[in-house]
mmCIF file of C-alpha atoms in Angstrom:
data_model
loop_
_atom_site.group_PDB
_atom_site.id
_atom_site.type_symbol
_atom_site.label_atom_id
_atom_site.label_comp_id
_atom_site.label_asym_id
_atom_site.label_seq_id
_atom_site.Cartn_x
_atom_site.Cartn_y
_atom_site.Cartn_z
ATOM 1 C CA MET A 1 8.815 45.971 -21.150
ATOM 2 C CA VAL A 2 5.022 45.312 -21.133
ATOM 3 C CA ASN A 3 3.001 46.894 -18.480
ATOM 4 C CA ALA A 4 -0.641 46.176 -17.242
ATOM 5 C CA ASP A 5 -2.528 49.024 -15.382
ATOM 6 C CA MET A 6 -4.409 47.410 -12.417
ATOM 7 C CA ASP A 7 -5.904 50.506 -10.888
ATOM 8 C CA TYR A 8 -9.031 49.840 -12.368
ATOM 9 C CA PHE A 9 -9.210 46.425 -11.183
ATOM 10 C CA PRO A 10 -8.270 46.306 -7.641
ATOM 11 C CA ASN A 11 -10.019 42.821 -6.868
ATOM 12 C CA ARG A 12 -8.335 40.730 -9.315
ATOM 13 C CA SER A 13 -4.973 39.165 -9.938
ATOM 14 C CA ILE A 14 -2.941 39.093 -12.691
ATOM 15 C CA HIS A 15 -0.911 36.619 -14.722
ATOM 16 C CA TRP A 16 1.397 36.358 -17.783
ATOM 17 C CA PHE A 17 1.403 34.004 -20.711
ATOM 18 C CA ARG A 18 4.026 33.235 -23.394
ATOM 19 C CA ASN A 19 2.449 31.718 -26.453
ATOM 20 C CA GLY A 20 -0.753 30.867 -24.418
ATOM 21 C CA VAL A 21 1.072 29.127 -21.879
ATOM 22 C CA PRO A 22 0.971 30.456 -18.427
ATOM 23 C CA LEU A 23 4.372 31.615 -16.944
ATOM 24 C CA GLU A 24 4.898 30.675 -13.245
ATOM 25 C CA GLY A 25 5.508 33.325 -10.842
ATOM 26 C CA THR A 26 4.681 36.562 -12.966
ATOM 27 C CA ASP A 27 2.002 37.991 -10.817
ATOM 28 C CA THR A 28 3.025 41.499 -11.200
ATOM 29 C CA THR A 29 1.970 44.508 -13.356
ATOM 30 C CA VAL A 30 5.299 44.650 -15.306
ATOM 31 C CA TYR A 31 6.817 41.827 -17.377
ATOM 32 C CA MET A 32 10.076 42.400 -19.125
ATOM 33 C CA PRO A 33 10.419 40.130 -22.076
ATOM 34 C CA ALA A 34 13.634 38.133 -22.255
ATOM 35 C CA VAL A 35 15.647 36.173 -24.823
ATOM 36 C CA GLU A 36 13.250 33.172 -24.848
ATOM 37 C CA ASP A 37 10.039 35.356 -25.836
ATOM 38 C CA VAL A 38 11.507 36.344 -29.006
ATOM 39 C CA GLY A 39 9.447 35.272 -31.987
ATOM 40 C CA LYS A 40 6.605 34.653 -29.589
ATOM 41 C CA LYS A 41 3.575 36.795 -28.210
ATOM 42 C CA VAL A 42 3.245 37.844 -24.457
ATOM 43 C CA GLY A 43 -0.077 37.607 -23.145
ATOM 44 C CA VAL A 44 -2.068 39.059 -19.883
ATOM 45 C CA ALA A 45 -5.059 38.272 -17.949
ATOM 46 C CA LEU A 46 -6.768 39.667 -15.050
ATOM 47 C CA LEU A 47 -8.219 36.877 -12.734
ATOM 48 C CA PHE A 48 -10.513 36.222 -9.588
ATOM 49 C CA THR A 49 -8.064 34.616 -7.162
ATOM 50 C CA ASP A 50 -10.240 31.521 -7.425
ATOM 51 C CA THR A 51 -9.989 31.014 -11.081
ATOM 52 C CA PRO A 52 -9.481 27.293 -11.868
ATOM 53 C CA LYS A 53 -5.758 26.917 -13.610
ATOM 54 C CA GLU A 54 -7.315 25.081 -16.517
ATOM 55 C CA LEU A 55 -9.321 28.249 -17.460
ATOM 56 C CA LEU A 56 -6.194 30.399 -17.499
ATOM 57 C CA LYS A 57 -6.067 32.133 -20.829
ATOM 58 C CA PRO A 58 -4.641 35.450 -22.053
ATOM 59 C CA MET A 59 -7.222 38.423 -22.583
ATOM 60 C CA TRP A 60 -4.684 40.291 -24.525
ATOM 61 C CA GLU A 61 -1.448 39.283 -26.304
ATOM 62 C CA SER A 62 1.297 41.502 -27.840
ATOM 63 C CA ASP A 63 2.686 41.233 -31.424
ATOM 64 C CA LEU A 64 5.672 38.948 -31.700
ATOM 65 C CA ILE A 65 8.490 40.166 -29.705
ATOM 66 C CA THR A 66 11.298 41.005 -31.443
ATOM 67 C CA PRO A 67 15.084 40.801 -30.446
ATOM 68 C CA GLN A 68 16.844 43.962 -29.022
ATOM 69 C CA GLN A 69 19.782 45.528 -30.746
ATOM 70 C CA PRO A 70 22.951 45.311 -29.008
ATOM 71 C CA GLU A 71 23.608 48.778 -27.269
ATOM 72 C CA ALA A 72 26.631 49.899 -25.322
ATOM 73 C CA HIS A 73 25.869 52.858 -23.088
ATOM 74 C CA ASN A 74 27.590 55.129 -20.534
ATOM 75 C CA LEU A 75 31.235 54.540 -21.841
ATOM 76 C CA GLN A 76 34.135 55.603 -19.787
ATOM 77 C CA LEU A 77 37.894 55.135 -19.865
ATOM 78 C CA HIS A 78 39.560 55.071 -16.705
ATOM 79 C CA ASN A 79 43.246 55.215 -15.642
ATOM 80 C CA CYS A 80 44.872 56.863 -18.710
ATOM 81 C CA PHE A 81 48.129 57.561 -17.197
ATOM 82 C CA VAL A 82 51.477 56.753 -18.567
ATOM 83 C CA GLY A 83 52.920 53.393 -17.242
ATOM 84 C CA ALA A 84 49.424 52.103 -16.558
ATOM 85 C CA ASP A 85 46.598 50.173 -18.150
ATOM 86 C CA ALA A 86 44.016 52.247 -19.426
ATOM 87 C CA TRP A 87 40.543 50.233 -19.475
ATOM 88 C CA ILE A 88 36.901 50.965 -20.914
ATOM 89 C CA GLU A 89 33.680 50.561 -18.773
ATOM 90 C CA TYR A 90 30.221 50.589 -20.461
ATOM 91 C CA ALA A 91 26.634 48.989 -19.777
ATOM 92 C CA TYR A 92 25.596 46.262 -22.337
ATOM 93 C CA PHE A 93 22.066 45.976 -23.189
ATOM 94 C CA GLY A 94 20.338 43.637 -25.917
ATOM 95 C CA GLY A 95 20.237 39.966 -24.726
ATOM 96 C CA ASN A 96 23.198 37.597 -23.899
ATOM 97 C CA GLU A 97 26.681 39.423 -24.652
ATOM 98 C CA GLY A 98 28.876 37.914 -27.295
ATOM 99 C CA GLN A 99 32.514 38.940 -28.890
ATOM 100 C CA THR A 100 31.996 42.861 -28.431
ATOM 101 C CA ARG A 101 34.684 44.423 -30.303
ATOM 102 C CA SER A 102 37.342 47.326 -29.329
ATOM 103 C CA MET A 103 39.352 49.378 -31.863
ATOM 104 C CA TRP A 104 42.146 51.937 -30.046
ATOM 105 C CA MET A 105 43.167 55.040 -31.644
ATOM 106 C CA ARG A 106 45.353 57.923 -30.656
ATOM 107 C CA THR A 107 45.883 61.375 -31.618
ATOM 108 C CA ARG A 108 47.790 64.675 -30.731
ATOM 109 C CA ASN A 109 46.814 66.769 -33.801
ATOM 110 C CA GLY A 110 43.216 65.663 -34.602
ATOM 111 C CA LYS A 111 44.443 62.899 -37.194
ATOM 112 C CA TRP A 112 43.738 59.634 -35.549
ATOM 113 C CA GLU A 113 46.505 56.856 -35.684
ATOM 114 C CA HIS A 114 45.115 53.237 -35.472
ATOM 115 C CA THR A 115 46.727 50.868 -32.803
ATOM 116 C CA PRO A 116 45.893 47.414 -34.020
ATOM 117 C CA SER A 117 47.890 45.599 -31.543
ATOM 118 C CA HIS A 118 45.534 46.378 -28.641
ATOM 119 C CA ASP A 119 42.354 45.825 -30.726
ATOM 120 C CA ASN A 120 39.540 43.619 -28.997
ATOM 121 C CA LYS A 121 40.991 43.869 -25.479
ATOM 122 C CA ASN A 122 39.178 45.933 -22.703
ATOM 123 C CA MET A 123 42.823 47.590 -21.664
ATOM 124 C CA TYR A 124 45.194 49.642 -23.420
ATOM 125 C CA PRO A 125 48.733 49.748 -21.820
ATOM 126 C CA CYS A 126 49.752 53.687 -21.807
ATOM 127 C CA ALA A 127 53.548 53.773 -23.031
ATOM 128 C CA PRO A 128 55.680 56.905 -22.620
ATOM 129 C CA ASP A 129 55.074 57.528 -26.096
ATOM 130 C CA ASP A 130 51.240 58.028 -25.451
ATOM 131 C CA LEU A 131 51.955 61.085 -23.175
ATOM 132 C CA LEU A 132 49.956 64.212 -24.232
ATOM 133 C CA TYR A 133 47.859 62.408 -26.610
ATOM 134 C CA HIS A 134 44.057 61.694 -26.483
ATOM 135 C CA LEU A 135 43.247 57.890 -26.504
ATOM 136 C CA LYS A 136 39.845 56.710 -28.002
ATOM 137 C CA CYS A 137 38.288 53.574 -28.135
ATOM 138 C CA VAL A 138 35.440 52.388 -30.656
ATOM 139 C CA LEU A 139 33.293 49.778 -28.974
ATOM 140 C CA THR A 140 31.040 47.683 -31.342
ATOM 141 C CA PRO A 141 28.819 45.744 -28.932
ATOM 142 C CA ALA A 142 27.587 42.290 -30.018
ATOM 143 C CA ARG A 143 24.816 40.005 -28.991
ATOM 144 C CA ALA A 144 25.614 35.966 -28.609
ATOM 145 C CA ASP A 145 24.145 35.101 -31.642
ATOM 146 C CA GLY A 146 26.506 37.294 -33.803
ATOM 147 C CA LEU A 147 24.195 40.315 -34.082
ATOM 148 C CA LYS A 148 26.245 43.558 -34.033
ATOM 149 C CA GLY A 149 25.048 47.109 -32.643
ATOM 150 C CA ALA A 150 26.054 50.329 -33.621
ATOM 151 C CA PRO A 151 29.768 51.615 -32.530
ATOM 152 C CA GLN A 152 29.960 54.001 -29.758
ATOM 153 C CA GLU A 153 33.187 55.953 -28.963
ATOM 154 C CA VAL A 154 34.889 57.487 -25.882
ATOM 155 C CA VAL A 155 38.041 59.854 -25.440
ATOM 156 C CA GLU A 156 40.447 60.638 -22.712
ATOM 157 C CA PHE A 157 43.591 62.580 -22.591
ATOM 158 C CA CYS A 158 46.592 60.604 -21.378
ATOM 159 C CA GLY A 159 48.717 62.124 -19.020
ATOM 160 C CA LEU A 160 51.228 61.298 -16.129
ATOM 161 C CA SER A 161 50.138 59.467 -13.222
ATOM 162 C CA GLU A 162 51.029 60.892 -9.631
ATOM 163 C CA ARG A 163 53.668 58.121 -9.145
ATOM 164 C CA TRP A 164 55.379 59.457 -12.727
ATOM 165 C CA ARG A 165 55.194 62.873 -11.953
ATOM 166 C CA ASN A 166 56.475 62.638 -8.588
ATOM 167 C CA ASP A 167 59.422 60.502 -10.217
ATOM 168 C CA LEU A 168 59.887 62.956 -12.806
ATOM 169 C CA ILE A 169 60.311 66.014 -10.441
ATOM 170 C CA GLU A 170 62.581 63.984 -8.267
ATOM 171 C CA SER A 171 64.817 63.279 -11.549
ATOM 172 C CA LEU A 172 64.896 66.946 -12.142
ATOM 173 C CA VAL A 173 65.805 67.970 -8.965
ATOM 174 C CA ALA A 174 68.383 65.376 -8.765
ATOM 175 C CA GLY A 175 69.796 66.292 -12.134
ATOM 176 C CA SER A 176 70.191 69.878 -11.382
ATOM 177 C CA LYS A 177 73.282 69.918 -9.459
ATOM 178 C CA LEU A 178 74.356 73.399 -9.881
ATOM 179 C CA PHE A 179 70.441 74.935 -9.590
ATOM 180 C CA ASN A 180 68.452 75.586 -6.558
ATOM 181 C CA ILE A 181 64.801 74.772 -7.517
ATOM 182 C CA GLU A 182 61.992 75.393 -5.247
ATOM 183 C CA GLN A 183 58.163 74.962 -5.420
ATOM 184 C CA ILE A 184 58.280 72.844 -8.476
ATOM 185 C CA ASP A 185 55.101 71.869 -10.277
ATOM 186 C CA LEU A 186 54.618 69.718 -13.177
ATOM 187 C CA GLN A 187 51.265 70.322 -15.102
ATOM 188 C CA SER A 188 49.870 69.022 -18.618
ATOM 189 C CA GLY A 189 47.483 70.817 -20.643
ATOM 190 C CA ASN A 190 46.722 71.921 -24.069
ATOM 191 C CA GLY A 191 48.890 69.448 -25.379
ATOM 192 C CA GLN A 192 52.213 70.877 -23.686
ATOM 193 C CA LEU A 193 53.976 70.284 -20.306
ATOM 194 C CA THR A 194 54.369 73.133 -18.191
ATOM 195 C CA PHE A 195 57.343 73.279 -15.898
ATOM 196 C CA ASN A 196 56.486 75.734 -12.715
ATOM 197 C CA HIS A 197 58.684 76.836 -10.160
ATOM 198 C CA LYS A 198 59.194 79.667 -7.767
ATOM 199 C CA TYR A 199 62.498 80.480 -8.893
ATOM 200 C CA LEU A 200 65.726 79.039 -10.557
ATOM 201 C CA SER A 201 69.186 80.314 -9.271
ATOM 202 C CA VAL A 202 72.564 79.307 -10.118
ATOM 203 C CA VAL A 203 75.006 78.095 -7.213
ATOM 204 C CA ASN A 204 78.614 78.731 -7.581
ATOM 205 C CA GLU A 205 81.515 76.596 -6.007
ATOM 206 C CA SER A 206 81.378 78.401 -2.677
ATOM 207 C CA GLY A 207 77.570 77.546 -2.417
ATOM 208 C CA HIS A 208 76.203 81.023 -2.856
ATOM 209 C CA LYS A 209 73.520 82.024 -4.947
ATOM 210 C CA VAL A 210 74.536 83.749 -7.955
#
């Protein structure tokens, strides 16, 4: 970003240039270099409002504008639940985005397993065997001209969605024909599932609790 301070020149207007050529519609104090500015100089001039266009020329010029490195910021993994598609969200900076690459990994014990079948996709289908794993996506931003930026990564825990959680509880209740289970709660944490209940009592053939 190039900034021109106009506080000391209240009675003049401003104009920006690219390699000495006036840029139309650039009369603000801030100019954000674009892709077309790469390899060129950006200049600025303070002018009287009645200055003829043929006399427009920059009073100051920048060094040659260099391309910004591709960057990915604010990485987030969403929807990391079994039976759902986890997806990555990020903010890209650095010109026109090209073929940004992604690599997916998972772990339960700190040793990351690469899952190459999901590479270069922004979504990861969470399967039942991903339950209680930590998922990691390593994102390498790339510009349209092929230049790559520094890889960035984000990690998220894969648990049960509310629907799967409720289905599992219903299955546990339906499968416990000789048991009376109340106030069931299923929680995940610290790498394990915890099955909480108020009490568990055996029911005899006459229907009485033992």
